PDB file of C-alpha atoms in Angstrom:
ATOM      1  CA  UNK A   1      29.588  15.902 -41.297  1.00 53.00           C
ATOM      2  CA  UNK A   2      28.070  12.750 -39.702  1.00 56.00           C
ATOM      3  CA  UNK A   3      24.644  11.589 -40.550  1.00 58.00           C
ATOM      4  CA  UNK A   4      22.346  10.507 -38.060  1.00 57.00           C
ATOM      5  CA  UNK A   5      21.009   7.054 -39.094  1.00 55.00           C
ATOM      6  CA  UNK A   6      17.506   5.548 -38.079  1.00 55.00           C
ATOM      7  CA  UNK A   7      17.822   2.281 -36.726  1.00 54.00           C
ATOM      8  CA  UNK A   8      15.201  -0.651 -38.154  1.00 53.00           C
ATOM      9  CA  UNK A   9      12.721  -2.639 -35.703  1.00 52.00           C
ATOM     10  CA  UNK A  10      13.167  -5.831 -35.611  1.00 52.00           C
ATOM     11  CA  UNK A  11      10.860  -8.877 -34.713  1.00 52.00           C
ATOM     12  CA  UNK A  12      12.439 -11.427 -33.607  1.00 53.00           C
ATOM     13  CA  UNK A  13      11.041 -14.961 -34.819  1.00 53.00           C
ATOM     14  CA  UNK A  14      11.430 -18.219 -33.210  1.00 57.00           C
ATOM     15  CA  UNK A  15      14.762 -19.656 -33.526  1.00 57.00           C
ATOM     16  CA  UNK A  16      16.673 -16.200 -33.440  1.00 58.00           C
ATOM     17  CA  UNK A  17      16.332 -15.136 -37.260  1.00 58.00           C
ATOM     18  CA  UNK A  18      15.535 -11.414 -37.240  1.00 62.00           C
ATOM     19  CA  UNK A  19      13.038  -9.934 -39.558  1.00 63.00           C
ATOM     20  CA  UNK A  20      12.588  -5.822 -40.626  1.00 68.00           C
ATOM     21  CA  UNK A  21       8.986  -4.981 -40.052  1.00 77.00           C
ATOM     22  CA  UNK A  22       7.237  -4.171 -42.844  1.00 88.00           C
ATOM     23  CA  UNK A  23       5.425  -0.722 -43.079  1.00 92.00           C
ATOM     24  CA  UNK A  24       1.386  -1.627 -43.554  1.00 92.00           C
ATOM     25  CA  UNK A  25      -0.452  -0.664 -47.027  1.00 93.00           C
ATOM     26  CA  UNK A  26      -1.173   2.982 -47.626  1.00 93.00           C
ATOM     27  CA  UNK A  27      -4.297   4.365 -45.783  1.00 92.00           C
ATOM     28  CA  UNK A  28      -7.403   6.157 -48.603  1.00 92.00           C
ATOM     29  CA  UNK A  29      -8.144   8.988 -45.791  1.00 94.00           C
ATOM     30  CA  UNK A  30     -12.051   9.507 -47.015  1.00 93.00           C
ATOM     31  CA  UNK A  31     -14.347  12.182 -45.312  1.00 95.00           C
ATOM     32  CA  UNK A  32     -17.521  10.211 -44.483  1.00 94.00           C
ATOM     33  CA  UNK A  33     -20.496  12.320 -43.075  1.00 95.00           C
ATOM     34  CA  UNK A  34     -22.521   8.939 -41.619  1.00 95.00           C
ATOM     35  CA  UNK A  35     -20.321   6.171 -41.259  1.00 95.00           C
ATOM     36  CA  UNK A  36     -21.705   2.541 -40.561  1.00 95.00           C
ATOM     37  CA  UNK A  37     -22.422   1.287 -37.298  1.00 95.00           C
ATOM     38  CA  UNK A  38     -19.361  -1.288 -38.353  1.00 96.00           C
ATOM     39  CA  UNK A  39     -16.840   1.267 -39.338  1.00 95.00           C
ATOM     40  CA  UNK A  40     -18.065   3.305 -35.717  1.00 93.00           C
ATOM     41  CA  UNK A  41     -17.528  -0.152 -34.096  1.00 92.00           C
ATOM     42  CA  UNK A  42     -13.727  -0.611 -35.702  1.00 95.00           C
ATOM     43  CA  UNK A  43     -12.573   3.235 -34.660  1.00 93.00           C
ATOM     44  CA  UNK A  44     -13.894   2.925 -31.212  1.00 85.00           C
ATOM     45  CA  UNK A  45     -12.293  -0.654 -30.837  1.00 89.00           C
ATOM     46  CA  UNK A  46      -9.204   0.055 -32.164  1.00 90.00           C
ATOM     47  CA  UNK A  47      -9.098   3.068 -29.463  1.00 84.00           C
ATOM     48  CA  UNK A  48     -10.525   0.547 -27.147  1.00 81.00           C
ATOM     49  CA  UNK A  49      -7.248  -1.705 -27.790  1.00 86.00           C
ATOM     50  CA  UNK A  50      -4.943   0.922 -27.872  1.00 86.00           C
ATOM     51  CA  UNK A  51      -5.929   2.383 -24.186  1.00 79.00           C
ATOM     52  CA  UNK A  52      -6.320  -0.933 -22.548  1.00 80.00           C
ATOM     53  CA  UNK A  53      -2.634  -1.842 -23.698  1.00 84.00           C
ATOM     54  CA  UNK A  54      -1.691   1.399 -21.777  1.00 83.00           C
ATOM     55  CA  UNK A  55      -3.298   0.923 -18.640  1.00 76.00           C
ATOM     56  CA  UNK A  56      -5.898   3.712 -18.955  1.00 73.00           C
ATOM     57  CA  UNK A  57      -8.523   2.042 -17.913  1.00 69.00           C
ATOM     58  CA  UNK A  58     -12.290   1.447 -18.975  1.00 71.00           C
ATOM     59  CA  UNK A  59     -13.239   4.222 -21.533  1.00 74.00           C
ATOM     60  CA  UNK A  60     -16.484   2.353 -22.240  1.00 80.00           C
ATOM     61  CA  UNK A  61     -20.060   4.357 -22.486  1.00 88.00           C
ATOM     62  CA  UNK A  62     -22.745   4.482 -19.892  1.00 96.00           C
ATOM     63  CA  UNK A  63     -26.393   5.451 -20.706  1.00 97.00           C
ATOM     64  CA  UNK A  64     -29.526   6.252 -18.311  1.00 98.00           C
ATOM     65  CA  UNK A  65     -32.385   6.422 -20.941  1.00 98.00           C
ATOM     66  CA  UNK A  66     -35.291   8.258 -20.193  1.00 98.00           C
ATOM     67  CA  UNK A  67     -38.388   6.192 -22.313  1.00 98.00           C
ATOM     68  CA  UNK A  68     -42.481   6.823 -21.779  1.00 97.00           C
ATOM     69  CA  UNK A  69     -44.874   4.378 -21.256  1.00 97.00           C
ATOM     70  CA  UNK A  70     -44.622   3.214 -25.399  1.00 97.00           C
ATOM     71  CA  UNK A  71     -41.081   3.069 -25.184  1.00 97.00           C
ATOM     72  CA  UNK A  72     -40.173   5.944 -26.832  1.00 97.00           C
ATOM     73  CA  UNK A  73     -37.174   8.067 -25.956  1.00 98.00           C
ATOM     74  CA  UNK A  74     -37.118  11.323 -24.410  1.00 98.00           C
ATOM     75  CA  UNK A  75     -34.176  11.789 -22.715  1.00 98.00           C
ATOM     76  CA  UNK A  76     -30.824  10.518 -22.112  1.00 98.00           C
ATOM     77  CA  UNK A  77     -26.908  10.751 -20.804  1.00 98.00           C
ATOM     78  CA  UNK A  78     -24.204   9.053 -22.019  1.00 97.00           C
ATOM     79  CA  UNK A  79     -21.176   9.045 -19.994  1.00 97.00           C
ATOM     80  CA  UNK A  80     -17.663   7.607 -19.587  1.00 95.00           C
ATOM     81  CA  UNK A  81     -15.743   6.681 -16.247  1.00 93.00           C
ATOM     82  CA  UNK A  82     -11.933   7.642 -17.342  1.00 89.00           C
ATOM     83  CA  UNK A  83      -9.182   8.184 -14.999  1.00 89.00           C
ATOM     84  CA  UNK A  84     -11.186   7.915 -11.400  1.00 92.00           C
ATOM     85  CA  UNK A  85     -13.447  11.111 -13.169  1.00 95.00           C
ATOM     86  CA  UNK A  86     -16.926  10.912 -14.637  1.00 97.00           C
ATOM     87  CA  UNK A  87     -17.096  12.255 -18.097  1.00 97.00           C
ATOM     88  CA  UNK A  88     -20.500  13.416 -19.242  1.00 98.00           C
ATOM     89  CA  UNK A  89     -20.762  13.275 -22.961  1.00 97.00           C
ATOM     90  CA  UNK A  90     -24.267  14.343 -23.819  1.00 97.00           C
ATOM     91  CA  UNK A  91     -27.670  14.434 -21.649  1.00 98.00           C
ATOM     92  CA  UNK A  92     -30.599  15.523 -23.662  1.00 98.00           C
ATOM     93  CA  UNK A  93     -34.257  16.184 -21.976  1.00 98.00           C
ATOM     94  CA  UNK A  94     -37.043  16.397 -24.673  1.00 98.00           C
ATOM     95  CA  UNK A  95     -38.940  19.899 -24.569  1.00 97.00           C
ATOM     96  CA  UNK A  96     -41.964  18.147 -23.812  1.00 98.00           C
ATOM     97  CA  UNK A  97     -40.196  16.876 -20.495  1.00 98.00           C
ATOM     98  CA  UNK A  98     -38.301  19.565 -19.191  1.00 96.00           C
ATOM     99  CA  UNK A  99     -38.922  21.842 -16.116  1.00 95.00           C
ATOM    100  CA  UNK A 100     -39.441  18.317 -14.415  1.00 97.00           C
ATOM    101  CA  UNK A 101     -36.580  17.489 -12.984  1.00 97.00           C
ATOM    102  CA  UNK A 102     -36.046  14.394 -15.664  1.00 98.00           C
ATOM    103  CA  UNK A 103     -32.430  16.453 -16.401  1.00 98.00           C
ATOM    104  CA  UNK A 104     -31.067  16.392 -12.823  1.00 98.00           C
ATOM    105  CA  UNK A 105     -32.328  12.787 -12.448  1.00 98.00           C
ATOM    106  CA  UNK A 106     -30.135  11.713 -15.135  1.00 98.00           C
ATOM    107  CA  UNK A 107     -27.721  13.724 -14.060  1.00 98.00           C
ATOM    108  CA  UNK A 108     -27.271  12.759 -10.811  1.00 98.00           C
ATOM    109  CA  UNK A 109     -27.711   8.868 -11.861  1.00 98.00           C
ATOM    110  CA  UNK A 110     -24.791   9.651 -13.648  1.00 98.00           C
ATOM    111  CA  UNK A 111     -22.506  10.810 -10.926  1.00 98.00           C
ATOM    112  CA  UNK A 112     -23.920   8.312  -8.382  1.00 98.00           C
ATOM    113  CA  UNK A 113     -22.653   5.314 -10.771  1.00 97.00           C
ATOM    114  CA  UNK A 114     -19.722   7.209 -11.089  1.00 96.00           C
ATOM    115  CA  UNK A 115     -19.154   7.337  -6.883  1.00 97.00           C
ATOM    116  CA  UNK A 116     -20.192   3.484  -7.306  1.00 96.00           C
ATOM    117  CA  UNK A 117     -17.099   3.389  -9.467  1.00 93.00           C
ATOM    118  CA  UNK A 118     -15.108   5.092  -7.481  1.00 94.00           C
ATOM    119  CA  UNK A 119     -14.897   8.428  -9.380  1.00 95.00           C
ATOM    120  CA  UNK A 120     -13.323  11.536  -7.625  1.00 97.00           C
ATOM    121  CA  UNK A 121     -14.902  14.565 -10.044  1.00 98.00           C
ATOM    122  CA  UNK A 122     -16.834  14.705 -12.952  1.00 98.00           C
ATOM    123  CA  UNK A 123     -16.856  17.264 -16.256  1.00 98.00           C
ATOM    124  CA  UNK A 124     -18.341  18.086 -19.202  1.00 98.00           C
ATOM    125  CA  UNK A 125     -18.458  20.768 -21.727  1.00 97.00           C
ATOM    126  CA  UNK A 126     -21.802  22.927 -22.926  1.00 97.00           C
ATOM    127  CA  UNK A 127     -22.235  25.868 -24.922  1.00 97.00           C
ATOM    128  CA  UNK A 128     -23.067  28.988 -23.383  1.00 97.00           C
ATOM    129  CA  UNK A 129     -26.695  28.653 -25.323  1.00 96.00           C
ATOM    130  CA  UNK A 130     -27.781  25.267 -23.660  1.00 94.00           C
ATOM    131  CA  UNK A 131     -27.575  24.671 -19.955  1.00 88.00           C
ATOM    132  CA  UNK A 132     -24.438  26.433 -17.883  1.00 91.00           C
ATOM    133  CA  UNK A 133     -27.019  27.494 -14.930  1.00 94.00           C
ATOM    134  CA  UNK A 134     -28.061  24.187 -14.837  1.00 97.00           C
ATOM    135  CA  UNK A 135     -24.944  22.660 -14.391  1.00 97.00           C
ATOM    136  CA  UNK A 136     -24.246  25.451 -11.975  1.00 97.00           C
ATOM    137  CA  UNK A 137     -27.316  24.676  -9.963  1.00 97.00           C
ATOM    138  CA  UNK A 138     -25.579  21.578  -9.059  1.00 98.00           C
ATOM    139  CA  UNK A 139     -22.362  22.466  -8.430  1.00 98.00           C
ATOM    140  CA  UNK A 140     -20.355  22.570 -11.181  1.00 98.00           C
ATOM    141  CA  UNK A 141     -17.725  25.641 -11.706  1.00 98.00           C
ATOM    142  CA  UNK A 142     -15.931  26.750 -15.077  1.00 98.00           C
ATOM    143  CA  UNK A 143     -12.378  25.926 -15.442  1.00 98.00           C
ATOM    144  CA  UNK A 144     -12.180  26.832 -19.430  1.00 98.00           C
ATOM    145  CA  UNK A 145     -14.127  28.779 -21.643  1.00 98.00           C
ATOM    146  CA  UNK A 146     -13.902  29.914 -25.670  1.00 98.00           C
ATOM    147  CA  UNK A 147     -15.370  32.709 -26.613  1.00 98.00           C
ATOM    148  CA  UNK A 148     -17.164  33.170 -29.909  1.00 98.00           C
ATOM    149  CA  UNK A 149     -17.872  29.910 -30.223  1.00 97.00           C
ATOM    150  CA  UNK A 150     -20.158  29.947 -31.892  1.00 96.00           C
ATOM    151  CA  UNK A 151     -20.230  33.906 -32.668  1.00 97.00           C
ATOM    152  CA  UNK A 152     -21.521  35.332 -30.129  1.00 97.00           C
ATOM    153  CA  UNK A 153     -21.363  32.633 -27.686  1.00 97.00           C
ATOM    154  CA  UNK A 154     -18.715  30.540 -25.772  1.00 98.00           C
ATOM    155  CA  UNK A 155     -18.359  26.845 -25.234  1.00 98.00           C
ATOM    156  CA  UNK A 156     -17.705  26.123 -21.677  1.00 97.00           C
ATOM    157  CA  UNK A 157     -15.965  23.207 -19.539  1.00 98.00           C
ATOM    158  CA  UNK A 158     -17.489  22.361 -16.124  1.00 98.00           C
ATOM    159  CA  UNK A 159     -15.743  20.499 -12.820  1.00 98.00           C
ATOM    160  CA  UNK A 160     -17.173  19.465  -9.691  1.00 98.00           C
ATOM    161  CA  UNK A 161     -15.780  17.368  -6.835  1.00 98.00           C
ATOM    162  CA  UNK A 162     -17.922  14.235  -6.538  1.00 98.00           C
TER     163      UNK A 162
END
């Protein structure tokens, strides 16, 4: 029976001596409940890296803060512009400031920037609990759903044509 055998990368250095490439150190895989902002920083930038080499575009965040007069926070969206689509992560409205229209402000910030950018549709996901009929109000239709998650709920994905 033949064996199949793995061929070696090699780098080539100046001068035409070729070199194996060395495997990096082992990896201690740690669960870590609040990581730095530096360790944060290193993922996202190393996934940064990786996408630009591919070509995929800007996967940076966008934020529209919502702040009173003190400069505290009560509301928020932060968003992505991937693949000529609008991504919204999270958008948050602060009981205090809700039934006000503060949500579909930040929500249609969002998808204007993402038209400025020259985004084609936008989606997000939400849990059955939080805000589908808001989403809905403006246009956006189901294309997945899970059920029971959580128990007695379903998370839900959302599309709309921008």
């Amino acid at each position: 029976a033949h064996r199949l055998r793995r061929r070696r990368k090699h780098a080539h250095r100046a001068g035409g001596e070729a070199v194996t490439a060395s495997k990096p150190p082992p990896l201690a895989l740690t669960p870590v409940d609040s990581p730095d902002e530096a360790t944060v920083r290193a993922v996202e930038s190393g996934l940064d890296a990786h996408t630009a080499r591919l070509g995929l575009g800007d996967w940076s965040q966008h934020w529209i803060i919502g702040r009173d007069a003190g400069g505290a926070v009560h509301a928020g969206t932060r968003f992505a512009l991937q693949f000529d689509w609008l991504f919204i992560q999270l958008l948050w409205v602060a009981e205090a400031y809700r039934s006000q229209g503060i949500g579909s402000r930040l929500l249609l910030g969002a998808e204007a920037a993402a038209r400025d950018k020259g985004c084609r549709a936008a989606w997000l996901s939400t849990f059955t609990f939080q805000a589908p009929k808001f989403y809905d109000r403006h246009g956006y239709r189901e294309f997945g759903r899970l059920n029971d998650y959580p128990l007695g709920h379903a998370a839900v994905w959302l599309w709309k044509p921008l």
